[in-house]
Amino acid sequence: MKKDNVKLLLISSMYPTLTKPSFGTFVKKTERLLEFNGIQTIDRVVLGKEEKLVLKIISYIVFYFNINKKIMSCRYDAIYVHYMLHPVLMLIPIFF
C-alpha cells in the first residue's frame, strides 16, 4: 500500500484552538509530520481546552460522539490516538 492511499484518523484530547493556541501543539506537529511524509487523507477528532466545567462536560460528550461517528461511518487504514486515557473508551467496541 502506498502512503498516499492511507486513510488515517487522528484522535486527541489535546489540540490547539484559537483561544488556546499553545494547547497540544505537539499533536498538531505530529499531524504535519504525517502529512509531510505523504499521508494525505487525515481525518481528525480533537478536543480543545475548556475552562468552565459545564462546557468541558459538553465538549467531552461531543468528542466521544464524534469519535464513534467517524469510526462507524468510515474505514480507516490506521487510527492514531494521542493520549489514550480518554479516547480509548470509544475504541473498545471495535475490538470486542
XYZ file of C-alpha atoms in Angstrom:
96
model
C 0.000 0.000 0.000
C 1.371 3.388 -0.958
C 1.492 6.047 1.748
C -0.660 8.471 -0.221
C -3.529 5.967 -0.149
C -3.512 5.616 3.635
C -6.631 6.912 5.345
C -5.787 7.908 8.916
C -7.970 9.005 11.806
C -6.216 11.204 14.357
C -7.842 11.264 17.794
C -6.563 13.511 20.551
C -7.910 15.118 23.674
C -5.394 17.935 23.197
C -5.217 20.222 20.158
C -4.607 23.956 19.663
C -7.596 26.292 19.348
C -7.902 29.979 18.541
C -8.233 30.816 22.240
C -5.537 28.346 23.379
C -3.009 28.228 20.513
C -0.277 26.548 22.570
C -2.503 23.733 23.899
C -1.465 20.406 22.351
C 0.836 21.891 19.724
C 2.834 18.635 19.687
C -0.242 16.832 18.312
C -0.580 19.384 15.517
C 3.142 18.988 14.778
C 2.650 15.215 14.577
C -0.218 15.749 12.128
C 2.007 17.985 9.986
C 4.788 15.369 10.033
C 2.359 12.691 8.870
C 1.233 14.953 6.026
C 4.839 15.834 5.171
C 5.626 12.120 4.918
C 2.897 11.510 2.374
C -0.244 10.651 4.323
C -2.729 12.874 2.548
C -6.054 11.746 3.999
C -6.159 12.632 7.679
C -9.487 12.935 9.448
C -9.299 14.195 12.983
C -11.404 14.245 16.081
C -9.848 16.558 18.623
C -10.806 18.197 21.857
C -9.927 21.778 22.648
C -9.401 23.122 26.149
C -12.452 24.394 28.019
C -12.218 26.184 31.349
C -15.809 26.025 32.594
C -16.992 22.672 33.932
C -20.290 22.624 32.025
C -18.550 23.408 28.723
C -15.904 20.791 29.465
C -18.559 18.099 30.059
C -20.418 19.057 26.892
C -17.219 19.069 24.843
C -16.307 15.566 26.082
C -19.772 14.254 25.154
C -19.448 15.759 21.673
C -15.870 14.434 21.431
C -16.943 10.851 22.230
C -19.927 11.110 19.882
C -17.693 12.331 17.048
C -15.170 9.538 17.612
C -17.940 6.965 17.430
C -19.466 8.605 14.343
C -16.141 8.698 12.460
C -15.211 5.123 13.323
C -18.612 3.712 12.417
C -19.034 5.678 9.187
C -15.566 5.321 7.622
C -12.961 2.664 7.047
C -9.516 3.750 8.193
C -6.190 2.096 7.469
C -4.817 3.441 10.731
C -6.066 5.219 13.824
C -3.607 7.439 15.661
C -4.697 8.045 19.236
C -2.696 10.569 21.186
C -3.052 10.475 24.944
C -5.107 7.313 25.127
C -6.798 7.627 28.507
C -9.968 9.413 27.371
C -10.314 8.477 23.678
C -9.631 4.783 24.209
C -13.045 4.352 25.814
C -14.662 4.878 22.409
C -12.310 2.420 20.695
C -13.150 -0.544 22.952
C -16.269 -1.625 20.950
C -14.154 -2.003 17.799
C -12.062 -4.762 19.340
C -14.825 -6.748 21.042
